[in-house]
Short mmCIF file of C-alpha atoms and ligand atoms in Angstrom, two decimals:
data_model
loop_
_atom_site.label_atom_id
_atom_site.label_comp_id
_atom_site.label_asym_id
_atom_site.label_seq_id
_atom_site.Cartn_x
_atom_site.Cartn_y
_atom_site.Cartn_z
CA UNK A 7 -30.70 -8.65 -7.75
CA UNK A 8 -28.01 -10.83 -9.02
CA UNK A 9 -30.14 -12.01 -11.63
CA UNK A 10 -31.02 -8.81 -12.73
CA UNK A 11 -27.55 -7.51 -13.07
CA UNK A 12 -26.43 -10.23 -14.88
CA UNK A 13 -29.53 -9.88 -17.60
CA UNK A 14 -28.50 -6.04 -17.93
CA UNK A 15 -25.33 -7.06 -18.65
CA UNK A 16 -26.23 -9.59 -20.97
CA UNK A 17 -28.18 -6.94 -22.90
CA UNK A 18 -25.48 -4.45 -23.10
CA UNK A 19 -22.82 -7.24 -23.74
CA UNK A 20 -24.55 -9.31 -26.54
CA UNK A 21 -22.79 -8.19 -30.07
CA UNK A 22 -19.31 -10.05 -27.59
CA UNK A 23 -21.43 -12.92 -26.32
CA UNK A 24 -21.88 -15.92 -28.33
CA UNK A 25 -24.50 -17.83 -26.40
CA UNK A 26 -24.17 -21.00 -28.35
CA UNK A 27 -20.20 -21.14 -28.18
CA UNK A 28 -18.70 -21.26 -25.07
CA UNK A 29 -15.33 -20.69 -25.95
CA UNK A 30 -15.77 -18.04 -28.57
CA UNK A 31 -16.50 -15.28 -26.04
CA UNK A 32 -14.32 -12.74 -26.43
CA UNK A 33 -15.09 -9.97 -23.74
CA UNK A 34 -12.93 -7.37 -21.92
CA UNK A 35 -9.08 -7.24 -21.94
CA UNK A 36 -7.91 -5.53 -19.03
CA UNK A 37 -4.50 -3.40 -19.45
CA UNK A 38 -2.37 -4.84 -17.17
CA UNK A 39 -0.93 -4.07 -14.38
CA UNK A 40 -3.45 -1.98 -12.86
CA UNK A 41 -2.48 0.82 -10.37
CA UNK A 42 -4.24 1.12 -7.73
CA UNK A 43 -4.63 4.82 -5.39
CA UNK A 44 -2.07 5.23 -2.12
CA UNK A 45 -3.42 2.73 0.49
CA UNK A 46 -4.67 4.34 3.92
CA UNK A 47 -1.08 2.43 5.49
CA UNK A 48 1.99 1.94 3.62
CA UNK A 49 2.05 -1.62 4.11
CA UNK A 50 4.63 -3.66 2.18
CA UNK A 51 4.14 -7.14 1.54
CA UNK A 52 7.83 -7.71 0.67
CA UNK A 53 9.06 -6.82 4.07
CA UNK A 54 6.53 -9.10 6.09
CA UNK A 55 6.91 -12.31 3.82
CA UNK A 56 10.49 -11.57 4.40
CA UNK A 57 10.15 -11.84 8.40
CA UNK A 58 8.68 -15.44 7.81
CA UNK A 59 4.85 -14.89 7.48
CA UNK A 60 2.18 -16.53 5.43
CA UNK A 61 -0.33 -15.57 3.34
CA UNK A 62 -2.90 -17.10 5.18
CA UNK A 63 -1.96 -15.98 8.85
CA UNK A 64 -3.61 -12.53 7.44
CA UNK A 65 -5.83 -13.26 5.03
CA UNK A 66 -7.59 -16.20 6.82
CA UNK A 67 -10.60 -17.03 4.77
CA UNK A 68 -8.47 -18.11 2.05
CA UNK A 69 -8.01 -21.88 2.39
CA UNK A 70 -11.80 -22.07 4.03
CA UNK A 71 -14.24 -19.69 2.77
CA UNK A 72 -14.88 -17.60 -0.31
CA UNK A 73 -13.13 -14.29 0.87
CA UNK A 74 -9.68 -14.66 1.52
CA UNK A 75 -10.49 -11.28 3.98
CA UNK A 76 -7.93 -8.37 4.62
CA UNK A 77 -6.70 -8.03 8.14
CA UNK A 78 -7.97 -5.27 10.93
CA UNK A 79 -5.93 -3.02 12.53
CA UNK A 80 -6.24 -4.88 15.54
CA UNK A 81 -4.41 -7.58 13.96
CA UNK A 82 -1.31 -5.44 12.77
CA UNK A 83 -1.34 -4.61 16.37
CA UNK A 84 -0.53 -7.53 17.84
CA UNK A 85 2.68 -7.20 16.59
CA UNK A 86 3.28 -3.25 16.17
CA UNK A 87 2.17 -2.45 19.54
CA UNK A 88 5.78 -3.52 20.16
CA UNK A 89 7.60 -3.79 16.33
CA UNK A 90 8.37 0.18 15.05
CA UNK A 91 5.67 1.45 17.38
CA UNK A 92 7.19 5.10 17.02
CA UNK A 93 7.33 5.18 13.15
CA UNK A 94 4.52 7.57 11.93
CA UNK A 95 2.80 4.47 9.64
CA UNK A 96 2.34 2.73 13.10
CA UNK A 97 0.83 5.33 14.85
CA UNK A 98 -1.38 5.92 12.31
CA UNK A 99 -2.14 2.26 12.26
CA UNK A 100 -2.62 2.94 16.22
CA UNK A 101 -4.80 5.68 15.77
CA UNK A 102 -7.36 4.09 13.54
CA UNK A 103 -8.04 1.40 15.94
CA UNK A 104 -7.95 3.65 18.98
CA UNK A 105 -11.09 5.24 17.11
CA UNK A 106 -12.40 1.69 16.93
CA UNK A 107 -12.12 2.58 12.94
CA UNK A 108 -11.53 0.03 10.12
CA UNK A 109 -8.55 -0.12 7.67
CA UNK A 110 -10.17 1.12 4.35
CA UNK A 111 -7.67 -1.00 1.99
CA UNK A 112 -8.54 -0.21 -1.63
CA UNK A 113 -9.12 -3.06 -3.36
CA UNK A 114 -6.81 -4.48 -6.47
CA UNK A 115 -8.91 -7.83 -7.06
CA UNK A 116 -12.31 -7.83 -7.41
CA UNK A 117 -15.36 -9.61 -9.43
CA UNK A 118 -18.72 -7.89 -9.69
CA UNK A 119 -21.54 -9.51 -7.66
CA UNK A 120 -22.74 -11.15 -10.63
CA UNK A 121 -19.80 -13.73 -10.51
CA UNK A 122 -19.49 -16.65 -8.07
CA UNK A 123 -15.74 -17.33 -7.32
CA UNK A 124 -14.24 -19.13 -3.97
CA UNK A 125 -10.67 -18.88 -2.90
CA UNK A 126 -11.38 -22.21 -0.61
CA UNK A 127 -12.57 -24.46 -3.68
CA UNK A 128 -9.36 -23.00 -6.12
CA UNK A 129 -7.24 -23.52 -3.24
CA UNK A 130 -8.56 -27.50 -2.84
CA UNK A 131 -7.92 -28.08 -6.30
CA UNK A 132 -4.14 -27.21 -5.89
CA UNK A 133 -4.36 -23.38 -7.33
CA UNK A 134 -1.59 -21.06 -6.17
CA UNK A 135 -2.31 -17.37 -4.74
CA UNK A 136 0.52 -16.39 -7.44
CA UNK A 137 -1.15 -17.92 -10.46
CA UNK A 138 -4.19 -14.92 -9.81
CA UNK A 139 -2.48 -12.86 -8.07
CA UNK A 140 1.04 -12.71 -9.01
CA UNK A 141 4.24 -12.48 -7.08
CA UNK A 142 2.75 -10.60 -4.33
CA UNK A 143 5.94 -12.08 -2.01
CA UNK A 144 8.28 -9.58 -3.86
CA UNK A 145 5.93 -6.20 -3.97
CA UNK A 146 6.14 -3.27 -1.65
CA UNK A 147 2.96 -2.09 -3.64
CA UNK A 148 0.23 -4.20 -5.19
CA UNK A 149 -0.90 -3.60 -8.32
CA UNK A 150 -3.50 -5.87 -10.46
CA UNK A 151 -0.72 -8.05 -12.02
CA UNK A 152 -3.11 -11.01 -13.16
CA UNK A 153 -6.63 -10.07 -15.03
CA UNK A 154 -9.84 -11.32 -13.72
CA UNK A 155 -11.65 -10.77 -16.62
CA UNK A 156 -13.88 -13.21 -17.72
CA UNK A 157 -11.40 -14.76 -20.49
CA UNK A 158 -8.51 -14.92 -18.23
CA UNK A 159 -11.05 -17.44 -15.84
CA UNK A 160 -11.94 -19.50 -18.87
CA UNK A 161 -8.54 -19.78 -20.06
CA UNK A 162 -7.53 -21.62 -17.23
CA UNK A 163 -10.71 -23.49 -16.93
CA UNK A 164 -9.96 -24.74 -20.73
CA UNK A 165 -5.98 -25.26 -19.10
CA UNK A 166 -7.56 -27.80 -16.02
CA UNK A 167 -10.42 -29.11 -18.42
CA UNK A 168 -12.65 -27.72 -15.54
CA UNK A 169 -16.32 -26.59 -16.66
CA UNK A 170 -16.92 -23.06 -18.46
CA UNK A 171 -20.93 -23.54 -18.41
CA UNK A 172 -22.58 -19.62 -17.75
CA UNK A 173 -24.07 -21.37 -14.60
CA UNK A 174 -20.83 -22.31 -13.12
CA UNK A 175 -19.92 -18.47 -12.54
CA UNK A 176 -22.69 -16.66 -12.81
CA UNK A 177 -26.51 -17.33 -11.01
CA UNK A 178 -28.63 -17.51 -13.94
CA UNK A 179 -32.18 -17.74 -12.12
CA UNK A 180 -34.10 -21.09 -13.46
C1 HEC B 125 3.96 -11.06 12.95
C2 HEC B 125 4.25 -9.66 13.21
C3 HEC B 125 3.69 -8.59 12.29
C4 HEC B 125 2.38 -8.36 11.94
C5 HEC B 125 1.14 -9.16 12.34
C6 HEC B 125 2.38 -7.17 11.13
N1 HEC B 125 3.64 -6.68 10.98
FE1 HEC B 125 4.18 -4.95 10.05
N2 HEC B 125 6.14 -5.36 10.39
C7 HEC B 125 6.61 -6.46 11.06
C8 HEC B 125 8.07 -6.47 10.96
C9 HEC B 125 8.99 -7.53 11.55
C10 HEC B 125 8.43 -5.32 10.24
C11 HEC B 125 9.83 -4.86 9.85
C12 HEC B 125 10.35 -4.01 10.95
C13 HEC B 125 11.73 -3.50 10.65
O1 HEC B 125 11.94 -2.97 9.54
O2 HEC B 125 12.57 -3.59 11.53
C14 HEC B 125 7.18 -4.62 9.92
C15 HEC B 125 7.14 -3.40 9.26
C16 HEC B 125 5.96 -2.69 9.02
C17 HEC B 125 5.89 -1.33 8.51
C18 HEC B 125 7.06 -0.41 8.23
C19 HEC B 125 7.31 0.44 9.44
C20 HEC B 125 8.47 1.38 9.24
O3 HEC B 125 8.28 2.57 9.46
O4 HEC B 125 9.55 0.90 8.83
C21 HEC B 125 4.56 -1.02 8.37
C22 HEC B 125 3.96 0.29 7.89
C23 HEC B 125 3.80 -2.19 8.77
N3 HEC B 125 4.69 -3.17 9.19
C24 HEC B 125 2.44 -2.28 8.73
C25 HEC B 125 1.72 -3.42 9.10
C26 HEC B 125 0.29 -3.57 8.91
C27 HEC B 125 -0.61 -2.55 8.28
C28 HEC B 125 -0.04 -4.78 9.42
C29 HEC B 125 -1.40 -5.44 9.44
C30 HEC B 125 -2.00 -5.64 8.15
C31 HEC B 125 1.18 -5.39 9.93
N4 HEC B 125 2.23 -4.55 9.70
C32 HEC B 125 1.24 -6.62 10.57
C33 HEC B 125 5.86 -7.41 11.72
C34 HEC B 125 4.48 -7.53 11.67
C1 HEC B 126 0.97 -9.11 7.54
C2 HEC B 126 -0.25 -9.37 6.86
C3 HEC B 126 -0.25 -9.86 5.43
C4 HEC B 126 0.39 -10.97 4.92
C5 HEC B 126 1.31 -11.94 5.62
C6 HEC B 126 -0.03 -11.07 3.53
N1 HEC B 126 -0.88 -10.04 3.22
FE1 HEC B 126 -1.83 -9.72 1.46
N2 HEC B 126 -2.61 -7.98 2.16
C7 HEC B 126 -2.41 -7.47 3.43
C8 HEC B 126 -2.94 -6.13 3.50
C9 HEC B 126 -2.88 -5.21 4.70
C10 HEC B 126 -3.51 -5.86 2.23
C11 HEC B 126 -4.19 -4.55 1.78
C12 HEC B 126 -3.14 -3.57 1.34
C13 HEC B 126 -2.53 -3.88 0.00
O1 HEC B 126 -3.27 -4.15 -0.96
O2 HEC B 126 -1.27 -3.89 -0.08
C14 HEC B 126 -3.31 -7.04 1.42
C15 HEC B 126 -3.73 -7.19 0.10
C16 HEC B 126 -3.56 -8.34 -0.65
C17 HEC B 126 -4.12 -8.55 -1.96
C18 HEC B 126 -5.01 -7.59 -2.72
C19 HEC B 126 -6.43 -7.69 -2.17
C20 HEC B 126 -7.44 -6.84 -2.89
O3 HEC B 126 -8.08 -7.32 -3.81
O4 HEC B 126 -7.58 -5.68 -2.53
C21 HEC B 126 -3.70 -9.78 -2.39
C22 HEC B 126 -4.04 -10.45 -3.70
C23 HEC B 126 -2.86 -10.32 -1.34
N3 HEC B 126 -2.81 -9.43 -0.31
C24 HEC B 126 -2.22 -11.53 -1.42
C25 HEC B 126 -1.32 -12.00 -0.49
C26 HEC B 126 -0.47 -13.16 -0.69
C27 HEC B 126 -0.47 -14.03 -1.93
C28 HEC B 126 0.28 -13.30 0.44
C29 HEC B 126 1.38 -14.33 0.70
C30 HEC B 126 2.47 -14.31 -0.29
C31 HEC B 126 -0.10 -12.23 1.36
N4 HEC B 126 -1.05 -11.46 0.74
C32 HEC B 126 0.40 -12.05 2.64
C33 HEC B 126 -1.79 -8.12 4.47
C34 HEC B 126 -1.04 -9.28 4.36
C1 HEC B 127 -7.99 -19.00 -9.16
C2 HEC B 127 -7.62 -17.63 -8.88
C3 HEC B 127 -7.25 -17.21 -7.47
C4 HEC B 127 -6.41 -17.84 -6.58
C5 HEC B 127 -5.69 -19.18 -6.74
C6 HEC B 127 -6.32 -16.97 -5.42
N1 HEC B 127 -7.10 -15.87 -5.62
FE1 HEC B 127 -7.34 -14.30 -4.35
N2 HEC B 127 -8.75 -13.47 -5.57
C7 HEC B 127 -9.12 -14.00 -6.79
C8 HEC B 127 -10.27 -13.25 -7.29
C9 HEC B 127 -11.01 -13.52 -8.59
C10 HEC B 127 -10.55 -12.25 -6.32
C11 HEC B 127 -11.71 -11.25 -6.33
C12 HEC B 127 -12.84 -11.95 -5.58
C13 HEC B 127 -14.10 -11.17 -5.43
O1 HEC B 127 -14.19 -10.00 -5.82
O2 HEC B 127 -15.05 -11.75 -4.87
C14 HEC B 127 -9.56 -12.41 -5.26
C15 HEC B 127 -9.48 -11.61 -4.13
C16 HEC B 127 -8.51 -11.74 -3.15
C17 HEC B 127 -8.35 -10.87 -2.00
C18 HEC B 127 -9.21 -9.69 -1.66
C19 HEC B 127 -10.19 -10.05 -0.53
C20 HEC B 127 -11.20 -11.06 -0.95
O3 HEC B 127 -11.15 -12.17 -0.44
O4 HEC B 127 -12.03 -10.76 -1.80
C21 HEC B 127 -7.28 -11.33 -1.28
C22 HEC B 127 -6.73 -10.77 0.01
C23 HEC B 127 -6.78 -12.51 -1.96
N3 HEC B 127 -7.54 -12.72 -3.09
C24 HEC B 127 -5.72 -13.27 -1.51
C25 HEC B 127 -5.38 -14.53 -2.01
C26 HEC B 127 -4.43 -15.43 -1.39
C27 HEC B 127 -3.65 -15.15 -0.12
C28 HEC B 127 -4.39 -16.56 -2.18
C29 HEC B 127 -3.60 -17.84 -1.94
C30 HEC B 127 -3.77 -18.45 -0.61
C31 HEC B 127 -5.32 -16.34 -3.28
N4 HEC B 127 -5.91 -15.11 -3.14
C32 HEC B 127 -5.54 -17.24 -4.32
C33 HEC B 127 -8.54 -15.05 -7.44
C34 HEC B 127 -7.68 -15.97 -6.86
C1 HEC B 128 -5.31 -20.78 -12.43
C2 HEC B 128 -6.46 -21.53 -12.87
C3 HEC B 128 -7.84 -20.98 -12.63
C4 HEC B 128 -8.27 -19.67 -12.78
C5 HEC B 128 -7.48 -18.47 -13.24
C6 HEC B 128 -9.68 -19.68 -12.46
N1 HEC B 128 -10.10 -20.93 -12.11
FE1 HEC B 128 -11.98 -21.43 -11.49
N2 HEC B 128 -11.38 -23.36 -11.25
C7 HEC B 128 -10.11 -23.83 -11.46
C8 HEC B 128 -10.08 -25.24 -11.11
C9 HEC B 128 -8.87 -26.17 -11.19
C10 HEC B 128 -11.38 -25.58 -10.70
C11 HEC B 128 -11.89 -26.97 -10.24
C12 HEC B 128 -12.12 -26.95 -8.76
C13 HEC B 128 -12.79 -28.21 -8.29
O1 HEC B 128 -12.34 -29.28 -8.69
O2 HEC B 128 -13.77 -28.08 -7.56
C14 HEC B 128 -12.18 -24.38 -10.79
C15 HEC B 128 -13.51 -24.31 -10.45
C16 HEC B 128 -14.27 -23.17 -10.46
C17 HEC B 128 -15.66 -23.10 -10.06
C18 HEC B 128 -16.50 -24.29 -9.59
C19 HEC B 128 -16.20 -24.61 -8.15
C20 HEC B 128 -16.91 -23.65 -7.27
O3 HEC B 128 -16.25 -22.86 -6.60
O4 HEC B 128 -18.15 -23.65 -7.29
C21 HEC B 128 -16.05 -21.79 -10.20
C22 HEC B 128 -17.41 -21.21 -9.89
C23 HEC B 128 -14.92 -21.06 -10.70
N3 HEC B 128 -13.86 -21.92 -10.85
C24 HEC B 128 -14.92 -19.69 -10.97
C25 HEC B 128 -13.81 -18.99 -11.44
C26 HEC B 128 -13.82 -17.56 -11.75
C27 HEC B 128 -15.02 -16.64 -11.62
C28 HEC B 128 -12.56 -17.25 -12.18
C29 HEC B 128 -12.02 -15.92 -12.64
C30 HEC B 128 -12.26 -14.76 -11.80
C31 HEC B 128 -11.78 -18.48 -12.13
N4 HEC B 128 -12.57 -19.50 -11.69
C32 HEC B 128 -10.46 -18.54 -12.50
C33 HEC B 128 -9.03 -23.12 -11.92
C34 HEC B 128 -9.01 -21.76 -12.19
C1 HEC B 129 -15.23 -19.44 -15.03
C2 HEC B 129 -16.17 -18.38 -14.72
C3 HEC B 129 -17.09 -17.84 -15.77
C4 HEC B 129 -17.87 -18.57 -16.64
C5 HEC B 129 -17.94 -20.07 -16.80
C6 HEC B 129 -18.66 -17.61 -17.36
N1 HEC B 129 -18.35 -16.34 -16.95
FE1 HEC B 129 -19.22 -14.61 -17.61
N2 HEC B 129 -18.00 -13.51 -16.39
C7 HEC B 129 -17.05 -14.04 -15.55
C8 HEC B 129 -16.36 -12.95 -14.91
C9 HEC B 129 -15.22 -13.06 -13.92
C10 HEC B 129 -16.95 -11.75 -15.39
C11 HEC B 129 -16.61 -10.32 -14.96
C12 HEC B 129 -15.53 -9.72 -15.79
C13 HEC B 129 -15.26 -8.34 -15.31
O1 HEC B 129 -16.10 -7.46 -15.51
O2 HEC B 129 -14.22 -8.14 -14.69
C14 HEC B 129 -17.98 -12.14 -16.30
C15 HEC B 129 -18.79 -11.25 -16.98
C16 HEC B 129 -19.80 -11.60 -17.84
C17 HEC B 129 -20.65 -10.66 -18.54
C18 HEC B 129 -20.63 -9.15 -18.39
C19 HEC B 129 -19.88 -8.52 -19.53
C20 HEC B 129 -18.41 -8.62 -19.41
O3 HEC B 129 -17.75 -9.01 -20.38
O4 HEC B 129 -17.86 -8.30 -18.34
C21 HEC B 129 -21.49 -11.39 -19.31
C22 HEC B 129 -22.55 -10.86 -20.24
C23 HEC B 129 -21.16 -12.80 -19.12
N3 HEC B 129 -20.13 -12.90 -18.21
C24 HEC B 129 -21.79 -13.86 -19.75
C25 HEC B 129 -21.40 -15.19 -19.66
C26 HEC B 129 -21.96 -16.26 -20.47
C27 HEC B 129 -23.03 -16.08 -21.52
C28 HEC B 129 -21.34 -17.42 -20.07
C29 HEC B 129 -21.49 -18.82 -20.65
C30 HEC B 129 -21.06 -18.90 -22.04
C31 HEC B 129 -20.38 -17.06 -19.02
N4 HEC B 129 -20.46 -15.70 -18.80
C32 HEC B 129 -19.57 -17.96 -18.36
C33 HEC B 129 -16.80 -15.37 -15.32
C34 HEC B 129 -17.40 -16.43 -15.99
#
């Protein structure tokens, strides 16, 4: 399936793609920053960096896995069963996982299937969450500060003298 998707795009892309030339791709330029609709909770990142947590105490996967992950309402709640539980964000917070619901976050960063990228293998080699992301720390409201388009990921592969072969990112079959 991933395979497939990738040849489509191949087809549709080919008058950008230089097959022979690796660094003469040209590709999309995304308009930045990108907006993204109201999220289901008006969570601020600003105010909880503020109050002393880390990055990684809610998105977990981060340093280990692939997905850095987005936290559950559950997890809010082990603090805002106690912090603000009257304000109405909380309660709707509350009321979601009462229902046993999950917190549909709309998504700001995200690759198509066709592309292979780890948070825990950028994070080993010393990468920052602000150099892709931005200075989430002082935001109330994300937006898509940094591009993920294919040419911002070789730029910085060219930058570390890291490897910008079409297998490296994308699963090419044999
Ligand atoms: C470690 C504890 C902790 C966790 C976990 C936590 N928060 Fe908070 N949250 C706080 C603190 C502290 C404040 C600031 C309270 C204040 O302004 O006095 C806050 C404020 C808020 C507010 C503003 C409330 C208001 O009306 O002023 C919202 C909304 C909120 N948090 C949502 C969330 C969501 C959603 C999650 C889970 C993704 C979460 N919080 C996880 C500690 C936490
Ligand atoms: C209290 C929990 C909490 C902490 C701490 C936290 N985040 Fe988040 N993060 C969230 C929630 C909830 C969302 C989804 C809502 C949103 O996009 O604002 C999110 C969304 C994001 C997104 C966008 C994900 C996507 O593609 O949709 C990025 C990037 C991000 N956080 C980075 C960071 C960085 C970097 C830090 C540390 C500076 C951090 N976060 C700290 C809870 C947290
Ligand atoms: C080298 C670039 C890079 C770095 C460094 C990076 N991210 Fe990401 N992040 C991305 C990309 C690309 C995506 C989209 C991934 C996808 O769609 O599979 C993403 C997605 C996310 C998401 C959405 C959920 C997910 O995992 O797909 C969160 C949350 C997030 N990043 C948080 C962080 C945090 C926190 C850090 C630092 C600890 C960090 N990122 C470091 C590039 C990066
Ligand atoms: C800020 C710099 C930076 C950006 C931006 C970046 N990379 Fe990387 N990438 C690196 C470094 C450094 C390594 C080497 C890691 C190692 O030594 O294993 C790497 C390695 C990789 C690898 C090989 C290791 C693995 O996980 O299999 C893949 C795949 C990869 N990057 C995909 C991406 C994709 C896809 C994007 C864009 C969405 C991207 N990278 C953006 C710095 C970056
Ligand atoms: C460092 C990671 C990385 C490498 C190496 C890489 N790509 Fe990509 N590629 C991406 C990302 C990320 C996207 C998705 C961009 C988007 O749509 O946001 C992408 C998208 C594409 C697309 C879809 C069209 C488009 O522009 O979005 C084609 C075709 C493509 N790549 C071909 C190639 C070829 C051919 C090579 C080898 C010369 C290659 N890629 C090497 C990361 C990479």
């Amino acid at each position: 399936m991933r395979f497939l998707c990738l040849w489509a795009a191949l087809l549709l892309a080919q008058p950008v793609v230089d097959l022979s030339a690796q660094t003469a791709y040209k590709g999309k330029i995304e308009n930045l920053p990108v907006e993204v609709a109201p999220q289901p909770i008006a969570f601020s990142h600003k105010t909880h960096i503020a109050s002393g947590m880390k990055c990684l105490d809610c998105h977990t996967g981060a340093a280990a896995k692939e997905r850095a992950g987005l936290p559950g309402a559950d997890q809010c709640l082990l603090c805002h069963s106690a912090i603000k539980a009257d304000s109405p964000e909380i309660q709707k917070l509350a009321a979601v996982n009462e229902r046993g619901g999950k917190l549909d976050w709309v998504r700001v960063y995200q690759v198509p299937d066709f592309v292979f990228f780890s948070h825990a293998n950028h994070l080993k080699a010393g990468e920052r969450c602000t150099a892709c992301h931005g200075d989430v720390e002082q935001r109330d409201v994300l937006a898509k500060e940094v591009s993920t388009s294919m040419i911002e990921c070789m730029n910085c592969h060219v930058k570390r003298e890291v490897s910008r072969e079409c297998h490296l990112c994308h699963d090419l079959g044999q």
